Coordinates of C-alpha atoms and ligand atoms in Angstrom, one line a residue:
M1 CA 115.7 137.2 118.2
P2 CA 114.3 133.9 119.7
D3 CA 115.0 130.7 117.7
F4 CA 111.4 129.8 117.8
S5 CA 108.4 131.9 116.9
L6 CA 104.7 131.3 116.0
E7 CA 104.3 134.9 114.7
L8 CA 103.8 135.5 111.1
N9 CA 106.4 137.8 109.5
E10 CA 105.6 141.2 107.9
D11 CA 105.1 139.8 104.4
Q12 CA 102.9 137.0 105.6
L13 CA 100.8 139.4 107.6
Q14 CA 100.3 141.7 104.6
V15 CA 99.2 138.8 102.4
Q16 CA 96.9 137.6 105.1
K17 CA 95.2 141.0 105.4
W18 CA 95.0 141.3 101.6
V19 CA 93.3 137.9 101.2
H20 CA 91.1 138.5 104.2
D21 CA 89.9 141.9 102.8
F22 CA 89.0 140.1 99.5
A23 CA 87.2 137.3 101.4
E24 CA 85.3 139.8 103.5
S25 CA 84.3 142.3 100.8
V26 CA 83.9 140.1 97.7
I27 CA 83.5 136.4 98.7
R28 CA 81.3 136.4 101.8
P29 CA 78.6 138.7 100.4
A30 CA 78.3 136.4 97.3
A31 CA 78.4 133.1 99.2
H32 CA 74.7 132.6 99.7
E33 CA 73.9 133.3 96.0
W34 CA 76.4 130.9 94.6
D35 CA 75.5 128.2 97.1
E36 CA 71.9 128.5 95.8
R37 CA 72.9 128.6 92.2
E38 CA 75.3 125.7 92.4
E39 CA 77.4 127.1 89.6
T40 CA 81.0 128.1 89.1
P41 CA 81.2 131.7 90.3
W42 CA 83.0 133.1 87.3
P43 CA 82.6 136.8 88.2
I44 CA 84.3 136.1 91.5
I45 CA 87.2 134.2 90.0
E46 CA 87.5 137.1 87.5
E47 CA 87.7 139.6 90.4
A48 CA 90.3 137.4 92.1
A49 CA 92.3 137.2 88.8
K50 CA 92.1 141.0 88.4
I51 CA 93.8 141.7 91.7
G52 CA 96.3 138.9 91.1
L53 CA 95.0 136.5 93.7
Y54 CA 93.9 133.9 91.1
S55 CA 97.2 133.7 89.2
F56 CA 100.1 131.3 88.8
D57 CA 102.5 133.9 90.2
F58 CA 100.6 134.3 93.4
V59 CA 100.2 130.6 94.0
A60 CA 103.8 129.9 93.2
N61 CA 104.9 132.6 95.6
A62 CA 102.7 131.1 98.4
F63 CA 103.8 127.5 97.5
T64 CA 107.5 128.4 97.9
D65 CA 107.3 130.4 101.1
P66 CA 110.3 129.0 103.0
T67 CA 108.3 128.7 106.3
G68 CA 105.5 126.9 104.5
L69 CA 102.9 129.0 106.3
L70 CA 101.7 131.3 103.5
M71 CA 99.7 128.6 101.7
P72 CA 97.7 127.6 104.8
V73 CA 97.2 131.3 105.7
V74 CA 95.8 132.0 102.3
N75 CA 93.6 128.9 102.3
E76 CA 92.2 129.8 105.8
E77 CA 91.3 133.3 104.8
L78 CA 89.6 132.3 101.6
T79 CA 87.4 129.6 103.2
W80 CA 86.6 132.0 106.1
G81 CA 84.9 133.9 103.3
D82 CA 83.2 130.9 101.8
A83 CA 84.4 127.4 101.2
G84 CA 82.5 126.8 97.9
I85 CA 83.8 129.9 96.3
A86 CA 87.2 129.4 97.8
L87 CA 87.4 126.0 96.2
A88 CA 86.3 127.5 92.9
I89 CA 89.3 129.8 93.2
L90 CA 91.7 127.1 94.7
G91 CA 90.6 124.1 92.6
S92 CA 93.2 124.8 89.9
T93 CA 96.0 124.5 92.5
L94 CA 95.1 120.8 92.7
G95 CA 96.1 120.4 89.1
L96 CA 99.1 122.5 89.7
A97 CA 100.1 120.4 92.7
G98 CA 99.9 117.3 90.4
I99 CA 102.3 118.9 87.9
F100 CA 104.5 120.2 90.7
A101 CA 104.8 116.8 92.5
N102 CA 105.9 114.8 89.4
G103 CA 106.8 117.2 86.6
T104 CA 110.3 118.2 85.5
P105 CA 111.2 121.9 85.9
E106 CA 110.6 122.4 82.2
Q107 CA 107.2 120.8 82.4
L108 CA 106.3 123.0 85.3
M109 CA 107.4 126.1 83.4
E110 CA 105.3 125.0 80.4
W111 CA 102.1 123.8 82.0
A112 CA 101.8 125.5 85.4
P113 CA 100.9 129.0 84.1
Q114 CA 98.3 127.4 81.8
C115 CA 96.4 126.2 84.9
F116 CA 95.4 129.8 85.6
G117 CA 95.6 131.8 82.4
T118 CA 95.4 135.6 82.6
P119 CA 92.7 138.0 83.9
D120 CA 91.5 138.4 80.3
D121 CA 91.7 134.7 79.4
L122 CA 91.0 132.7 82.6
K123 CA 91.9 129.0 82.7
L124 CA 91.1 126.3 85.1
A125 CA 92.9 123.0 86.0
A126 CA 91.7 119.7 87.5
F127 CA 93.5 116.8 89.1
C128 CA 91.9 113.5 88.2
V129 CA 92.6 110.5 90.4
S130 CA 89.4 109.1 91.9
E131 CA 87.3 106.6 89.9
P132 CA 84.0 104.8 90.5
D133 CA 85.8 101.7 91.8
A134 CA 88.9 103.4 93.2
G135 CA 88.4 106.1 95.8
S136 CA 90.3 105.4 99.0
D137 CA 92.0 102.6 97.3
V138 CA 94.0 104.6 94.7
S139 CA 96.1 101.5 93.9
S140 CA 93.3 100.0 92.0
L141 CA 92.9 102.7 89.2
R142 CA 91.4 101.3 86.0
T143 CA 92.1 104.2 83.8
R144 CA 94.9 103.0 81.4
A145 CA 97.6 104.9 79.6
V146 CA 99.2 102.9 76.8
Y147 CA 102.3 104.1 75.0
D148 CA 102.1 104.3 71.2
E149 CA 105.8 104.2 70.4
A150 CA 105.4 104.9 66.6
K151 CA 103.7 108.2 67.3
D152 CA 105.4 109.0 70.6
E153 CA 101.9 109.4 72.1
W154 CA 100.1 108.1 75.2
V155 CA 96.5 106.9 74.7
V156 CA 94.4 107.4 77.8
N157 CA 91.1 105.5 78.4
G158 CA 88.9 105.5 81.5
T159 CA 86.4 107.3 83.7
K160 CA 87.3 109.6 86.6
T161 CA 84.7 110.7 89.1
W162 CA 84.2 113.4 91.8
I163 CA 86.6 115.7 90.0
T164 CA 86.8 119.3 91.1
N165 CA 86.6 121.4 87.9
G166 CA 86.2 118.1 86.0
G167 CA 85.3 118.7 82.3
I168 CA 85.2 122.5 82.6
A169 CA 89.0 122.7 83.3
N170 CA 91.3 123.7 80.4
T171 CA 94.1 121.5 81.7
H172 CA 93.4 118.1 83.2
V173 CA 96.1 116.3 85.1
V174 CA 95.3 112.6 85.1
V175 CA 96.7 109.7 87.1
A176 CA 96.5 106.4 85.1
S177 CA 97.9 102.9 85.2
V178 CA 100.6 102.1 82.8
D179 CA 101.2 98.6 84.2
P180 CA 98.1 97.3 86.1
E181 CA 100.1 94.4 87.5
L182 CA 102.2 96.7 89.6
G183 CA 99.2 98.4 91.3
A184 CA 100.1 101.9 92.6
R185 CA 103.7 101.5 91.5
G186 CA 102.5 101.1 87.9
Q187 CA 100.9 104.5 87.8
A188 CA 101.9 107.7 86.1
S189 CA 100.6 111.3 85.8
F190 CA 99.9 113.0 82.5
V191 CA 99.0 116.5 81.5
V192 CA 96.0 116.6 79.2
P193 CA 96.3 120.1 77.6
E194 CA 93.5 122.3 76.5
G195 CA 91.8 121.3 73.3
T196 CA 92.9 117.6 73.4
P197 CA 90.2 115.5 71.7
G198 CA 88.8 112.5 73.7
V199 CA 88.1 114.3 77.1
A200 CA 84.4 114.8 78.0
M201 CA 82.5 115.8 81.1
G202 CA 80.1 113.1 82.4
Q203 CA 77.5 113.9 85.0
K204 CA 77.9 117.0 87.2
F205 CA 77.1 116.2 90.8
K206 CA 74.6 118.1 92.9
K207 CA 76.1 118.3 96.3
M208 CA 75.3 118.8 100.0
G209 CA 77.9 121.6 100.4
I210 CA 80.7 123.5 98.7
R211 CA 78.1 124.0 95.9
A212 CA 79.9 126.8 94.2
S213 CA 82.7 124.4 93.4
H214 CA 82.1 122.3 90.3
T215 CA 82.4 118.5 90.8
A216 CA 81.9 116.1 87.8
E217 CA 82.9 112.9 86.1
V218 CA 85.5 113.1 83.4
I219 CA 85.6 110.5 80.6
F220 CA 88.8 109.8 78.7
D221 CA 88.0 108.1 75.4
D222 CA 91.1 107.3 73.3
C223 CA 92.5 110.5 74.5
R224 CA 95.9 111.0 72.9
V225 CA 98.6 113.2 74.4
P226 CA 102.1 113.7 73.2
G227 CA 104.9 111.8 74.9
R228 CA 106.1 115.0 76.6
C229 CA 102.9 115.2 78.6
L230 CA 104.1 112.3 80.8
L231 CA 105.0 114.0 84.0
G232 CA 108.6 113.3 84.9
G233 CA 109.4 111.9 81.5
K234 CA 109.7 108.4 80.0
E235 CA 113.2 107.7 81.2
K236 CA 112.2 108.2 84.8
L237 CA 109.0 106.2 84.4
D238 CA 110.9 103.3 82.8
A239 CA 113.4 103.2 85.6
K240 CA 110.6 103.3 88.2
L241 CA 108.8 100.5 86.5
A242 CA 112.0 98.4 86.3
R243 CA 112.6 98.9 90.0
A244 CA 109.0 97.9 90.8
R245 CA 109.3 94.8 88.7
E246 CA 112.5 93.8 90.5
G247 CA 110.5 94.2 93.8
Q248 CA 112.6 97.1 95.1
R249 CA 111.1 99.7 97.4
S250 CA 109.4 102.7 95.8
S251 CA 110.2 106.3 96.7
G252 CA 106.5 107.3 96.5
Q253 CA 103.6 106.8 94.1
A254 CA 102.3 109.6 91.9
A255 CA 99.0 110.3 93.5
M256 CA 100.1 110.0 97.1
K257 CA 103.0 112.4 96.5
T258 CA 100.5 115.1 95.5
F259 CA 98.2 114.5 98.4
E260 CA 101.1 114.7 100.9
A261 CA 101.9 118.2 99.6
T262 CA 98.3 119.4 99.7
R263 CA 97.0 118.0 102.9
P264 CA 98.0 120.9 105.3
A265 CA 96.5 123.4 102.9
V266 CA 93.2 121.4 102.9
G267 CA 93.3 121.3 106.7
A268 CA 93.7 125.1 106.6
Q269 CA 90.5 125.4 104.6
A270 CA 88.7 123.5 107.3
V271 CA 90.2 125.8 109.9
G272 CA 88.8 128.8 107.9
I273 CA 85.2 127.4 108.0
A274 CA 85.5 126.5 111.7
R275 CA 86.8 130.0 112.6
A276 CA 84.0 131.7 110.7
A277 CA 81.4 129.6 112.6
Y278 CA 83.1 130.2 116.0
E279 CA 83.2 134.0 115.4
Y280 CA 79.6 134.1 114.2
S281 CA 78.4 132.1 117.2
L282 CA 80.3 134.2 119.7
D283 CA 78.8 137.4 118.4
Y284 CA 75.3 135.9 118.3
A285 CA 75.6 134.5 121.8
K286 CA 76.5 138.0 123.2
E287 CA 73.5 139.5 121.3
R288 CA 70.8 137.0 121.8
K289 CA 68.8 137.3 125.0
Q290 CA 66.7 134.7 126.7
F291 CA 65.5 134.7 130.3
G292 CA 66.5 138.4 130.4
R293 CA 70.2 137.9 129.8
P294 CA 72.5 137.2 126.8
I295 CA 72.7 133.4 126.2
I296 CA 76.5 133.5 126.6
D297 CA 75.9 134.2 130.3
N298 CA 75.1 130.5 130.6
Q299 CA 78.0 128.2 131.1
G300 CA 76.3 125.7 128.8
I301 CA 76.8 128.2 125.9
A302 CA 80.0 129.9 127.1
F303 CA 81.8 126.5 127.5
K304 CA 80.8 125.5 124.0
I305 CA 82.4 128.8 122.7
A306 CA 85.5 128.0 124.8
D307 CA 85.8 124.5 123.3
M308 CA 85.2 125.8 119.8
K309 CA 88.0 128.4 120.1
T310 CA 90.4 125.8 121.6
R311 CA 89.8 123.3 118.8
V312 CA 90.1 125.9 116.1
D313 CA 93.5 127.0 117.4
A314 CA 94.7 123.5 118.0
S315 CA 93.7 122.7 114.3
R316 CA 95.7 125.7 113.1
L317 CA 98.7 124.7 115.1
L318 CA 98.7 121.2 113.6
V319 CA 98.2 122.6 110.1
W320 CA 101.1 125.1 110.5
R321 CA 103.4 122.4 111.9
A322 CA 102.7 120.1 109.0
A323 CA 103.1 122.9 106.5
W324 CA 106.4 124.0 108.1
M325 CA 107.7 120.4 108.2
G326 CA 106.8 120.0 104.5
A327 CA 108.6 123.3 103.5
T328 CA 111.7 122.6 105.6
G329 CA 112.0 119.0 104.4
K330 CA 111.3 117.3 107.8
P331 CA 110.1 113.7 107.4
F332 CA 106.5 113.1 108.3
E333 CA 107.4 110.3 110.7
A334 CA 104.1 110.2 112.5
G335 CA 101.8 111.2 109.6
E336 CA 101.8 114.8 110.7
G337 CA 100.3 115.9 107.4
S338 CA 97.4 113.5 107.9
M339 CA 97.0 114.5 111.5
S340 CA 96.5 118.1 110.4
K341 CA 93.8 117.3 107.9
L342 CA 92.1 114.8 110.1
F343 CA 91.8 117.0 113.1
A344 CA 91.0 120.2 111.2
G345 CA 88.4 118.4 109.1
E346 CA 86.6 116.8 112.1
T347 CA 86.9 120.1 114.1
A348 CA 85.2 122.0 111.3
V349 CA 82.3 119.5 111.3
W350 CA 82.0 119.7 115.1
V351 CA 82.4 123.4 115.5
T352 CA 79.8 124.2 112.8
E353 CA 77.4 121.8 114.4
Q354 CA 77.9 123.6 117.8
A355 CA 77.3 126.9 115.9
I356 CA 73.9 125.7 114.7
Q357 CA 73.0 124.7 118.3
I358 CA 74.1 128.1 119.6
L359 CA 71.9 129.9 117.1
G360 CA 68.9 127.5 117.8
G361 CA 66.2 127.8 115.1
A362 CA 68.1 130.6 113.5
G363 CA 71.0 128.2 113.0
Y364 CA 68.8 125.8 111.0
V365 CA 67.6 128.2 108.4
R366 CA 69.3 129.9 105.4
E367 CA 69.0 133.5 106.7
H368 CA 72.1 132.7 108.7
P369 CA 75.3 131.2 107.2
V370 CA 75.9 128.5 109.8
E371 CA 73.8 125.8 108.3
R372 CA 75.8 126.3 105.0
W373 CA 79.1 126.2 106.9
H374 CA 78.0 122.9 108.4
R375 CA 77.1 121.5 105.0
D376 CA 80.4 122.8 103.6
A377 CA 82.5 121.4 106.5
K378 CA 81.4 117.8 105.9
I379 CA 83.5 117.4 102.8
Y380 CA 86.7 117.9 104.9
T381 CA 86.3 114.4 106.4
I382 CA 85.9 112.9 102.9
F383 CA 88.0 114.4 100.1
E384 CA 91.8 114.3 99.9
G385 CA 91.6 111.1 101.9
T386 CA 88.7 110.3 104.3
S387 CA 89.2 110.6 108.1
E388 CA 89.5 106.8 108.2
I389 CA 92.3 106.8 105.7
Q390 CA 94.1 109.6 107.6
R391 CA 93.9 107.5 110.7
L392 CA 95.3 104.5 108.8
I393 CA 98.3 106.6 107.6
I394 CA 99.0 107.9 111.2
A395 CA 98.5 104.5 112.7
R396 CA 100.9 102.8 110.2
A397 CA 103.4 105.6 110.7
V398 CA 103.5 105.4 114.5
S399 CA 103.2 101.7 114.8
G400 CA 105.3 100.5 111.9
M401 CA 102.6 97.9 111.4
H402 CA 100.6 97.5 108.2
V403 CA 97.4 98.3 110.0
R404 CA 94.3 97.6 107.8
Ligands
FAD1 C1 83.1 117.3 96.4 C2 84.2 116.4 96.1 C3 85.4 116.8 95.4 C4 86.4 115.9 95.1 N1 87.4 116.3 94.3 C5 88.3 115.4 93.8 C6 89.3 115.8 92.9 O1 89.4 116.9 92.5 N2 90.1 114.8 92.4 C7 90.0 113.5 92.8 O2 90.8 112.7 92.3 N3 89.1 113.1 93.7 C8 88.3 114.0 94.2 N4 87.3 113.6 95.1 C9 87.2 112.2 95.5 C10 87.5 112.0 97.0 O3 88.9 112.1 97.2 C11 87.0 110.6 97.3 O4 85.6 110.7 97.4 C12 87.6 110.0 98.6 O5 88.9 109.7 98.4 C13 86.8 108.8 99.1 O6 86.7 107.9 98.1 P1 85.2 107.2 97.8 O7 84.3 108.3 97.7 O8 85.3 106.3 96.7 O9 84.9 106.4 99.2 P2 85.3 104.9 99.5 O10 86.7 104.7 99.3 O11 84.4 104.0 98.8 O12 85.0 104.9 101.1 C14 83.7 104.7 101.6 C15 83.9 104.6 103.2 O13 84.8 103.5 103.5 C16 85.9 103.9 104.3 N5 87.0 103.1 104.0 C17 87.5 102.8 102.8 N6 88.6 102.0 102.9 C18 88.9 101.9 104.3 C19 89.8 101.2 105.1 N7 90.9 100.6 104.5 N8 89.7 101.3 106.4 C20 88.7 102.0 107.0 N9 87.7 102.6 106.3 C21 87.8 102.6 104.9 C22 86.1 105.4 103.9 O14 86.8 106.1 104.9 C23 84.6 105.8 103.7 O15 84.1 106.2 105.0 C24 86.3 114.5 95.5 C25 85.2 114.1 96.2 C26 84.1 115.0 96.5 C27 82.9 114.5 97.2

């Protein structure tokens, strides 16, 4: 048995096939319809729940795979089917990741299953960080959480924007400032459980792509949550704030911790879209004839295909490396999580654009999926940290300088 292998094990291959079959038979045939409808594809989420794919148990199992590869594999297969529907299925894992990153084991046990519910009683979760004036700069959050000691409650006020599942989620995990003077170090995460008064959906956004995934504002207006909803607990928060006030180094801020854990999975989603576009273009280029021969007979097209395949595979390798490093506790000394998301995101945009070119006019119209894949791909250079922010993280990591 060699020490090093890039082969998936039997269990991983089985899960990969199972998710792929669902993506091929259920998600892909529904993709065009839900893109046009721009609505949450409840029937598809229900199907996923019925077979156990949309469930806390499945996600927990994928999250805890010791090699780290299962989560990216699942993400790639789902988005290969369709990114919008995949995000409708995967959106709740963002809320879960927020709980996982900062919650105690007891809080995880209590709140995590509620992010998914059961096949008969589906639930959604959302992770609310971004605000109108705090996107890339997550240190400047204005949403405030104030402790009401008499009642042992936190009172949350503020507006979050661009939130996946925002306002339609049952559980909202929200990052708020508890001490604005401390910037990012004065922030904490809270679970806002189902039925809590003071949470409302603002505007729902009409988007360029991933249109089956719901994105909206969430408004917290004197929203009161019990003290136990503070992720990590009060004692830990007080200690963290005291350290910050003394000017000691922090071990990691609430929002950034979550993003670190989710970046390779997001990169894997981009790989799924890029792979779909590569495969489609390859088939098309072999079929389509001009000048009496298949267009792939021309180097101009064949070399595009070669570059597409190379970049898709390179993206996957970066994603797998970062996921493996995360799972095995290797430090991200060169921003490897960011590298995976940066490269895979930009690859997805590039590969889907090449796909449109290879299909010519057919690539530009909705009879073929490649224009949708291009629209979907673009979000991967924006959310979970823009490409510029990923480059900042990598540049800072490798240079040791506070590059701005
Ligand atoms: C469909 C969708 C779903 C989303 N889902 C969620 C969600 O579930 N939860 C959540 O909290 N957020 C979510 N977001 C928000 C997303 O993470 C932000 O849009 C993203 O972080 C960028 O923030 P911004 O839009 O405010 O852009 P800005 O921060 O205003 O950036 C604008 C431009 O300036 C660049 N820029 C900013 N600062 C620098 C710098 N220092 N150096 C170089 N360039 C810089 C950026 O890279 C970008 O190109 C979602 C967004 C979208 C569109």
